[in-house]
Amino acid sequence: MKVHYECAACFLRQTREALDLATNNDSLKMEVTEKVVKIVSENFHIGAVSNVIGTEVHRTIKQETGNKDPYSKEREISNDIAMDFLPKVEKILGEEKDLKSCIKVAIAGNVIDFGALGLDTDMESLIIKTMGKNPTLDHSKELESELNKCKTVLYLADNIGEIVFDKILIEKLVEYDVEVTVALKEKPILNDACIEDALKIGLNDLAKLTTTGTDSIGVIEQDVSAEFMKLFHESDMVIAKGLGNYEGLGEMDLKMKPVFCLLNAKCRPVARDIGVDLGDNIVLMLSNKS
């Protein structure tokens, strides 16, 4: 996805929040902010790709502060929120867990995102509100149709906490007699999930686990590993969670493969890019994007 005018302010907002988490050294914060402002100044222009700039910003913060995981505490909070909500979610689903209901649960998990929404967000209220909404743009029938034809599914995970909700959908996917591989980040960036996070919730009991080979926000084709791209091309179908994956996949040639993005349109640029309203739930087959 190309940047929108709001993205510049968002990069700087995330920088402030990440620096406050990464270090207590105000002089260092100033030095790093100068570097980030330069990155944005030199790279922010019409046609620039949003998750590419975001990745450089957050890598710079990690490198310059020496903090490899500024969002470590928020990652724990996200996991706690998701685990606390899991019994409520399972009660709402009941015994008959149809595919569309499981998709709605996975999308509700997508709102657990301090990077996109800010550190002061009331995640619990937002999850409840999100679960009560049907997708505004809904290609779930197309998703199920492709699911019935394929043997292998590559599932691109997004945030920690969110993967607790993803587990419910992945349990449903394997009922379609498909092999699911979940791709996570090689190293922490923002509150994105890594393999150790998936292992903690037993995701390996349902699916194969791998990484993108890097710590990019979403998928950046020139940045991920050759092993990941091989898996991407060889998988029959891709299901991608979240804003970062939507932003990155939109820059790739996907004509030969069914790729579905499941997300909540948490920011105006993404909502505008898709053609929906802020806060809408989305099940989008990228090749069908109008």
CSV table of C-alpha atoms in Angstrom, one decimal:
chain,number,residue,atom,x,y,z
A,1,MET,CA,0.0,0.0,0.0
A,2,LYS,CA,1.2,3.5,-0.8
A,3,VAL,CA,1.4,6.0,1.9
A,4,HIS,CA,-1.4,8.4,2.6
A,5,TYR,CA,-0.9,11.9,4.1
A,6,GLU,CA,-1.8,10.7,7.6
A,7,CYS,CA,1.0,8.1,7.6
A,8,ALA,CA,3.7,10.7,8.3
A,9,ALA,CA,2.1,11.8,11.5
A,10,CYS,CA,1.6,8.1,12.5
A,11,PHE,CA,5.3,7.3,12.0
A,12,LEU,CA,6.2,10.1,14.4
A,13,ARG,CA,3.5,9.1,16.9
A,14,GLN,CA,4.8,5.5,16.9
A,15,THR,CA,8.4,6.8,17.2
A,16,ARG,CA,7.5,8.7,20.4
A,17,GLU,CA,5.7,5.8,21.9
A,18,ALA,CA,8.4,3.3,21.0
A,19,LEU,CA,11.1,5.5,22.3
A,20,ASP,CA,9.3,5.9,25.6
A,21,LEU,CA,9.1,2.2,25.9
A,22,ALA,CA,12.7,1.6,24.8
A,23,THR,CA,14.7,4.0,27.0
A,24,ASN,CA,14.5,6.5,29.8
A,25,ASN,CA,17.4,8.5,28.3
A,26,ASP,CA,15.9,11.8,27.0
A,27,SER,CA,19.1,12.8,25.1
A,28,LEU,CA,19.1,9.5,23.3
A,29,LYS,CA,15.4,9.9,22.5
A,30,MET,CA,16.2,13.2,20.9
A,31,GLU,CA,19.0,11.7,18.8
A,32,VAL,CA,16.9,8.9,17.6
A,33,THR,CA,14.0,11.2,16.8
A,34,GLU,CA,16.3,13.2,14.6
A,35,LYS,CA,17.3,10.1,12.7
A,36,VAL,CA,13.7,9.1,12.3
A,37,VAL,CA,12.6,12.5,11.1
A,38,LYS,CA,15.4,12.3,8.5
A,39,ILE,CA,14.2,8.8,7.4
A,40,VAL,CA,10.6,10.1,7.0
A,41,SER,CA,11.8,13.3,5.3
A,42,GLU,CA,13.9,11.5,2.7
A,43,ASN,CA,11.5,8.6,2.1
A,44,PHE,CA,8.0,10.0,2.5
A,45,HIS,CA,6.6,10.9,-0.9
A,46,ILE,CA,3.8,10.0,-3.2
A,47,GLY,CA,4.2,6.4,-4.2
A,48,ALA,CA,6.3,5.4,-1.2
A,49,VAL,CA,5.2,2.1,0.5
A,50,SER,CA,3.9,2.5,4.0
A,51,ASN,CA,5.2,-0.7,5.6
A,52,VAL,CA,8.7,-0.2,4.1
A,53,ILE,CA,9.1,3.1,5.8
A,54,GLY,CA,7.6,1.8,9.0
A,55,THR,CA,10.0,-1.1,9.1
A,56,GLU,CA,13.0,1.2,8.7
A,57,VAL,CA,11.7,3.5,11.5
A,58,HIS,CA,11.3,0.7,14.0
A,59,ARG,CA,14.5,-1.0,13.1
A,60,THR,CA,16.3,2.3,13.7
A,61,ILE,CA,14.7,2.7,17.1
A,62,LYS,CA,15.8,-0.8,18.1
A,63,GLN,CA,19.3,-0.4,16.8
A,64,GLU,CA,20.0,3.1,18.2
A,65,THR,CA,18.5,2.4,21.7
A,66,GLY,CA,20.0,-1.1,22.0
A,67,ASN,CA,16.5,-2.4,23.0
A,68,LYS,CA,15.7,-5.4,20.8
A,69,ASP,CA,12.0,-5.5,21.9
A,70,PRO,CA,10.6,-2.1,23.1
A,71,TYR,CA,7.1,-3.5,23.1
A,72,SER,CA,7.9,-6.5,25.4
A,73,LYS,CA,5.6,-5.4,28.2
A,74,GLU,CA,2.8,-4.6,25.7
A,75,ARG,CA,3.3,-8.0,24.1
A,76,GLU,CA,2.6,-9.6,27.6
A,77,ILE,CA,-0.4,-7.3,28.1
A,78,SER,CA,-1.8,-8.3,24.6
A,79,ASN,CA,-1.4,-12.0,25.5
A,80,ASP,CA,-3.1,-11.5,28.8
A,81,ILE,CA,-6.1,-9.7,27.2
A,82,ALA,CA,-6.5,-12.4,24.6
A,83,MET,CA,-6.3,-15.3,27.1
A,84,ASP,CA,-8.8,-13.6,29.5
A,85,PHE,CA,-11.2,-13.2,26.6
A,86,LEU,CA,-10.8,-16.7,25.2
A,87,PRO,CA,-13.5,-18.4,27.4
A,88,LYS,CA,-16.0,-15.6,26.5
A,89,VAL,CA,-15.2,-16.1,22.8
A,90,GLU,CA,-15.7,-19.8,23.0
A,91,LYS,CA,-19.0,-19.4,24.8
A,92,ILE,CA,-20.2,-17.1,22.1
A,93,LEU,CA,-19.2,-19.5,19.4
A,94,GLY,CA,-20.8,-22.5,21.1
A,95,GLU,CA,-20.4,-26.0,19.9
A,96,GLU,CA,-21.1,-25.3,16.2
A,97,LYS,CA,-18.2,-23.3,15.0
A,98,ASP,CA,-18.9,-22.4,11.4
A,99,LEU,CA,-16.1,-20.9,9.2
A,100,LYS,CA,-17.6,-17.4,9.1
A,101,SER,CA,-17.9,-17.2,12.9
A,102,CYS,CA,-14.3,-18.3,13.3
A,103,ILE,CA,-13.2,-15.7,10.8
A,104,LYS,CA,-15.0,-13.0,12.8
A,105,VAL,CA,-13.2,-14.2,15.9
A,106,ALA,CA,-9.8,-13.9,14.1
A,107,ILE,CA,-10.7,-10.4,12.9
A,108,ALA,CA,-11.7,-9.4,16.4
A,109,GLY,CA,-8.2,-10.4,17.6
A,110,ASN,CA,-6.8,-8.0,15.0
A,111,VAL,CA,-7.8,-5.0,17.1
A,112,ILE,CA,-5.2,-6.0,19.8
A,113,ASP,CA,-2.7,-3.6,18.3
A,114,PHE,CA,-1.0,-0.9,20.3
A,115,GLY,CA,1.1,0.0,17.3
A,116,ALA,CA,-1.8,1.1,15.1
A,117,LEU,CA,-4.1,2.3,17.8
A,118,GLY,CA,-1.8,3.7,20.5
A,119,LEU,CA,-0.9,2.6,24.0
A,120,ASP,CA,-4.0,4.2,25.7
A,121,THR,CA,-6.5,2.1,23.7
A,122,ASP,CA,-9.2,0.2,25.7
A,123,MET,CA,-8.6,-3.1,24.0
A,124,GLU,CA,-11.3,-5.1,25.9
A,125,SER,CA,-14.1,-2.8,24.9
A,126,LEU,CA,-12.8,-2.7,21.3
A,127,ILE,CA,-12.8,-6.5,21.1
A,128,ILE,CA,-16.4,-6.7,22.3
A,129,LYS,CA,-17.5,-4.1,19.8
A,130,THR,CA,-15.6,-5.7,16.9
A,131,MET,CA,-16.9,-9.2,17.6
A,132,GLY,CA,-20.5,-7.9,17.2
A,133,LYS,CA,-20.0,-6.6,13.7
A,134,ASN,CA,-20.3,-8.6,10.5
A,135,PRO,CA,-17.6,-8.0,7.8
A,136,THR,CA,-18.6,-5.0,5.6
A,137,LEU,CA,-16.5,-6.3,2.7
A,138,ASP,CA,-17.0,-10.1,2.9
A,139,HIS,CA,-15.3,-12.6,0.6
A,140,SER,CA,-15.7,-15.5,3.1
A,141,LYS,CA,-17.6,-17.5,0.5
A,142,GLU,CA,-14.8,-17.2,-1.9
A,143,LEU,CA,-12.4,-18.1,0.9
A,144,GLU,CA,-14.3,-21.3,1.7
A,145,SER,CA,-14.5,-22.2,-2.0
A,146,GLU,CA,-10.7,-21.9,-2.4
A,147,LEU,CA,-10.3,-23.8,0.9
A,148,ASN,CA,-12.3,-26.7,-0.5
A,149,LYS,CA,-9.9,-26.9,-3.5
A,150,CYS,CA,-6.5,-26.6,-1.8
A,151,LYS,CA,-4.2,-28.8,0.2
A,152,THR,CA,-1.8,-26.3,1.7
A,153,VAL,CA,-2.5,-23.0,3.4
A,154,LEU,CA,0.1,-20.4,4.4
A,155,TYR,CA,-1.2,-18.3,7.3
A,156,LEU,CA,0.6,-15.0,7.8
A,157,ALA,CA,0.3,-14.1,11.5
A,158,ASP,CA,0.2,-10.5,12.8
A,159,ASN,CA,0.3,-9.6,16.5
A,160,ILE,CA,0.9,-11.4,19.7
A,161,GLY,CA,-2.4,-11.8,21.6
A,162,GLU,CA,-4.1,-11.9,18.2
A,163,ILE,CA,-2.7,-15.3,17.5
A,164,VAL,CA,-4.8,-16.6,20.4
A,165,PHE,CA,-7.9,-15.8,18.4
A,166,ASP,CA,-6.2,-17.0,15.2
A,167,LYS,CA,-5.9,-20.4,16.8
A,168,ILE,CA,-9.7,-20.8,16.7
A,169,LEU,CA,-9.8,-20.1,13.0
A,170,ILE,CA,-6.8,-22.4,12.3
A,171,GLU,CA,-8.6,-25.2,14.2
A,172,LYS,CA,-11.4,-24.7,11.8
A,173,LEU,CA,-9.2,-24.6,8.7
A,174,VAL,CA,-7.6,-28.0,9.4
A,175,GLU,CA,-11.1,-29.5,9.4
A,176,TYR,CA,-11.0,-28.9,5.6
A,177,ASP,CA,-8.2,-31.5,5.4
A,178,VAL,CA,-5.5,-28.9,4.6
A,179,GLU,CA,-2.0,-28.5,6.0
A,180,VAL,CA,-1.6,-25.1,7.6
A,181,THR,CA,1.8,-23.4,8.0
A,182,VAL,CA,1.9,-20.3,10.2
A,183,ALA,CA,4.5,-17.7,9.3
A,184,LEU,CA,5.7,-15.4,12.2
A,185,LYS,CA,8.5,-12.9,12.6
A,186,GLU,CA,12.1,-13.9,12.9
A,187,LYS,CA,12.7,-11.2,15.5
A,188,PRO,CA,10.4,-8.8,17.5
A,189,ILE,CA,9.2,-5.7,15.8
A,190,LEU,CA,6.3,-3.7,17.3
A,191,ASN,CA,4.1,-6.2,18.9
A,192,ASP,CA,4.2,-8.7,16.1
A,193,ALA,CA,4.2,-12.4,17.0
A,194,CYS,CA,7.3,-14.6,16.9
A,195,ILE,CA,7.7,-18.4,17.0
A,196,GLU,CA,8.2,-18.4,20.8
A,197,ASP,CA,4.8,-16.6,21.2
A,198,ALA,CA,3.1,-19.2,19.1
A,199,LEU,CA,4.7,-22.1,21.0
A,200,LYS,CA,3.4,-20.6,24.3
A,201,ILE,CA,-0.2,-21.1,23.1
A,202,GLY,CA,0.3,-24.5,21.5
A,203,LEU,CA,-0.2,-23.3,17.9
A,204,ASN,CA,2.4,-25.9,16.9
A,205,ASP,CA,-0.1,-28.6,17.8
A,206,LEU,CA,-2.3,-27.5,14.9
A,207,ALA,CA,0.0,-26.2,12.3
A,208,LYS,CA,3.6,-26.1,11.2
A,209,LEU,CA,5.5,-23.0,12.3
A,210,THR,CA,8.0,-21.0,10.3
A,211,THR,CA,9.2,-17.4,10.0
A,212,THR,CA,9.4,-14.8,7.3
A,213,GLY,CA,13.2,-14.8,7.9
A,214,THR,CA,13.2,-11.2,9.0
A,215,ASP,CA,11.5,-8.6,11.3
A,216,SER,CA,9.8,-6.5,8.6
A,217,ILE,CA,6.3,-5.0,9.3
A,218,GLY,CA,4.1,-7.2,7.2
A,219,VAL,CA,5.6,-8.8,4.1
A,220,ILE,CA,8.3,-6.9,2.1
A,221,GLU,CA,9.2,-9.1,-0.8
A,222,GLN,CA,12.8,-7.9,-1.1
A,223,ASP,CA,13.3,-8.3,2.6
A,224,VAL,CA,11.9,-11.7,3.5
A,225,SER,CA,14.0,-14.9,3.2
A,226,ALA,CA,14.3,-17.0,0.1
A,227,GLU,CA,12.9,-20.0,2.1
A,228,PHE,CA,9.8,-18.0,3.0
A,229,MET,CA,9.2,-16.9,-0.6
A,230,LYS,CA,9.5,-20.5,-1.8
A,231,LEU,CA,6.9,-21.5,0.7
A,232,PHE,CA,4.7,-18.5,-0.3
A,233,HIS,CA,4.8,-19.5,-4.0
A,234,GLU,CA,4.3,-23.2,-3.3
A,235,SER,CA,1.4,-22.9,-1.0
A,236,ASP,CA,-2.0,-23.3,-2.6
A,237,MET,CA,-3.6,-20.5,-0.7
A,238,VAL,CA,-2.5,-17.6,1.6
A,239,ILE,CA,-4.5,-16.1,4.5
A,240,ALA,CA,-3.0,-12.9,5.9
A,241,LYS,CA,-3.8,-11.1,9.0
A,242,GLY,CA,-3.6,-7.4,9.8
A,243,LEU,CA,-2.7,-4.1,8.4
A,244,GLY,CA,1.0,-4.7,7.8
A,245,ASN,CA,0.4,-7.8,5.7
A,246,TYR,CA,-2.2,-6.0,3.7
A,247,GLU,CA,0.1,-3.1,3.0
A,248,GLY,CA,2.9,-5.4,1.9
A,249,LEU,CA,0.9,-7.9,-0.1
A,250,GLY,CA,-0.7,-5.1,-2.1
A,251,GLU,CA,2.7,-4.4,-3.6
A,252,MET,CA,3.3,-8.0,-4.8
A,253,ASP,CA,2.1,-9.8,-8.0
A,254,LEU,CA,-0.6,-12.1,-6.7
A,255,LYS,CA,-2.4,-13.0,-9.9
A,256,MET,CA,-1.6,-16.7,-9.8
A,257,LYS,CA,-2.6,-17.3,-6.2
A,258,PRO,CA,-5.7,-16.8,-4.0
A,259,VAL,CA,-4.7,-14.4,-1.2
A,260,PHE,CA,-7.2,-13.4,1.5
A,261,CYS,CA,-6.6,-10.5,4.0
A,262,LEU,CA,-8.5,-10.6,7.3
A,263,LEU,CA,-8.4,-7.4,9.2
A,264,ASN,CA,-10.1,-4.6,11.0
A,265,ALA,CA,-9.7,-1.3,9.2
A,266,LYS,CA,-8.1,0.4,12.2
A,267,CYS,CA,-6.7,3.4,10.5
A,268,ARG,CA,-8.1,5.8,7.9
A,269,PRO,CA,-5.5,5.2,5.2
A,270,VAL,CA,-6.1,1.5,5.1
A,271,ALA,CA,-9.9,2.0,5.2
A,272,ARG,CA,-9.6,4.5,2.4
A,273,ASP,CA,-7.3,2.3,0.4
A,274,ILE,CA,-9.8,-0.6,0.6
A,275,GLY,CA,-12.9,1.5,0.2
A,276,VAL,CA,-14.5,1.0,3.6
A,277,ASP,CA,-15.2,3.0,6.7
A,278,LEU,CA,-12.9,3.3,9.7
A,279,GLY,CA,-13.4,0.3,12.0
A,280,ASP,CA,-15.0,-2.0,9.5
A,281,ASN,CA,-14.2,-5.7,9.5
A,282,ILE,CA,-12.8,-7.0,6.2
A,283,VAL,CA,-12.5,-10.4,4.5
A,284,LEU,CA,-10.8,-9.4,1.3
A,285,MET,CA,-9.7,-11.5,-1.6
A,286,LEU,CA,-7.0,-9.3,-3.1
A,287,SER,CA,-7.5,-10.2,-6.7
A,288,ASN,CA,-11.2,-9.1,-6.2
A,289,LYS,CA,-10.2,-5.7,-4.8
A,290,SER,CA,-12.0,-3.0,-6.7
